[in-house]
PDB file of C-alpha atoms in Angstrom:
ATOM      1  CA  UNK A   1      55.835 168.941  69.095  1.00 62.00           C
ATOM      2  CA  UNK A   2      57.179 167.631  72.384  1.00 70.00           C
ATOM      3  CA  UNK A   3      55.563 164.274  73.192  1.00 75.00           C
ATOM      4  CA  UNK A   4      57.298 163.381  76.467  1.00 75.00           C
ATOM      5  CA  UNK A   5      56.829 164.412  80.097  1.00 81.00           C
ATOM      6  CA  UNK A   6      57.836 166.767  81.445  1.00 83.00           C
ATOM      7  CA  UNK A   7      57.431 168.829  78.305  1.00 87.00           C
ATOM      8  CA  UNK A   8      60.439 170.668  76.922  1.00 90.00           C
ATOM      9  CA  UNK A   9      60.502 174.455  76.685  1.00 91.00           C
ATOM     10  CA  UNK A  10      58.632 175.852  73.696  1.00 91.00           C
ATOM     11  CA  UNK A  11      60.501 177.336  70.747  1.00 93.00           C
ATOM     12  CA  UNK A  12      59.761 180.873  71.948  1.00 92.00           C
ATOM     13  CA  UNK A  13      60.886 180.257  75.551  1.00 92.00           C
ATOM     14  CA  UNK A  14      64.180 181.826  76.675  1.00 92.00           C
ATOM     15  CA  UNK A  15      65.583 178.361  77.467  1.00 91.00           C
ATOM     16  CA  UNK A  16      64.469 176.697  74.196  1.00 91.00           C
ATOM     17  CA  UNK A  17      67.963 175.225  73.718  1.00 90.00           C
ATOM     18  CA  UNK A  18      67.248 172.888  76.656  1.00 91.00           C
ATOM     19  CA  UNK A  19      64.786 170.844  74.561  1.00 93.00           C
ATOM     20  CA  UNK A  20      65.657 167.217  73.781  1.00 93.00           C
ATOM     21  CA  UNK A  21      67.544 166.507  70.546  1.00 94.00           C
ATOM     22  CA  UNK A  22      65.449 164.206  68.341  1.00 94.00           C
ATOM     23  CA  UNK A  23      67.687 164.176  65.258  1.00 96.00           C
ATOM     24  CA  UNK A  24      71.363 165.033  65.018  1.00 97.00           C
ATOM     25  CA  UNK A  25      73.708 165.312  62.077  1.00 96.00           C
ATOM     26  CA  UNK A  26      77.060 166.337  63.574  1.00 95.00           C
ATOM     27  CA  UNK A  27      78.731 165.704  60.212  1.00 96.00           C
ATOM     28  CA  UNK A  28      76.546 168.498  58.815  1.00 96.00           C
ATOM     29  CA  UNK A  29      76.679 170.621  61.969  1.00 96.00           C
ATOM     30  CA  UNK A  30      73.037 170.683  63.069  1.00 97.00           C
ATOM     31  CA  UNK A  31      70.531 169.143  65.459  1.00 97.00           C
ATOM     32  CA  UNK A  32      66.720 169.200  65.562  1.00 96.00           C
ATOM     33  CA  UNK A  33      65.137 169.589  68.970  1.00 95.00           C
ATOM     34  CA  UNK A  34      61.681 168.325  69.933  1.00 93.00           C
ATOM     35  CA  UNK A  35      60.346 171.885  70.064  1.00 94.00           C
ATOM     36  CA  UNK A  36      61.153 172.330  66.356  1.00 94.00           C
ATOM     37  CA  UNK A  37      64.280 174.440  66.824  1.00 96.00           C
ATOM     38  CA  UNK A  38      67.278 173.669  64.622  1.00 97.00           C
ATOM     39  CA  UNK A  39      70.543 174.384  66.399  1.00 95.00           C
ATOM     40  CA  UNK A  40      73.829 174.669  64.557  1.00 96.00           C
ATOM     41  CA  UNK A  41      77.409 174.018  65.671  1.00 94.00           C
ATOM     42  CA  UNK A  42      78.249 177.705  65.254  1.00 93.00           C
ATOM     43  CA  UNK A  43      75.548 178.461  67.915  1.00 92.00           C
ATOM     44  CA  UNK A  44      73.116 179.868  65.341  1.00 95.00           C
ATOM     45  CA  UNK A  45      69.505 178.720  65.408  1.00 95.00           C
ATOM     46  CA  UNK A  46      66.470 178.469  63.157  1.00 96.00           C
ATOM     47  CA  UNK A  47      63.107 178.626  64.908  1.00 96.00           C
ATOM     48  CA  UNK A  48      60.004 176.820  63.575  1.00 95.00           C
ATOM     49  CA  UNK A  49      58.441 180.109  62.432  1.00 96.00           C
ATOM     50  CA  UNK A  50      61.477 180.829  60.228  1.00 96.00           C
ATOM     51  CA  UNK A  51      63.121 183.288  62.608  1.00 94.00           C
ATOM     52  CA  UNK A  52      66.913 183.179  62.439  1.00 95.00           C
ATOM     53  CA  UNK A  53      69.006 183.634  65.561  1.00 93.00           C
ATOM     54  CA  UNK A  54      72.553 184.637  64.674  1.00 93.00           C
ATOM     55  CA  UNK A  55      75.475 182.739  66.228  1.00 93.00           C
ATOM     56  CA  UNK A  56      75.991 183.857  69.815  1.00 81.00           C
ATOM     57  CA  UNK A  57      79.289 182.464  70.978  1.00 75.00           C
ATOM     58  CA  UNK A  58      80.623 183.749  74.301  1.00 74.00           C
ATOM     59  CA  UNK A  59      83.236 186.484  73.845  1.00 65.00           C
ATOM     60  CA  UNK A  60      85.914 184.427  75.643  1.00 59.00           C
ATOM     61  CA  UNK A  61      85.430 181.541  73.239  1.00 53.00           C
ATOM     62  CA  UNK A  62      85.534 183.805  70.172  1.00 51.00           C
ATOM     63  CA  UNK A  63      88.769 185.498  71.278  1.00 55.00           C
ATOM     64  CA  UNK A  64      90.422 182.147  72.053  1.00 57.00           C
ATOM     65  CA  UNK A  65      89.712 180.962  68.517  1.00 57.00           C
ATOM     66  CA  UNK A  66      91.417 183.968  66.926  1.00 54.00           C
TER      67      UNK A  66
END
């Protein structure tokens, strides 16, 4: 999907969250990255193949919110 150079990490790369945001809807809490990954404000993700990655907030952030 990525059309620019240098190319962004693929959706299955460990650093896939580093891809460029091509569409963002902060009012709805999501962003689409050029590698096809949807990232959500709660740190969850939806990969192009339909795989769901559960929210993965750092423990320090989660305990501060409580």
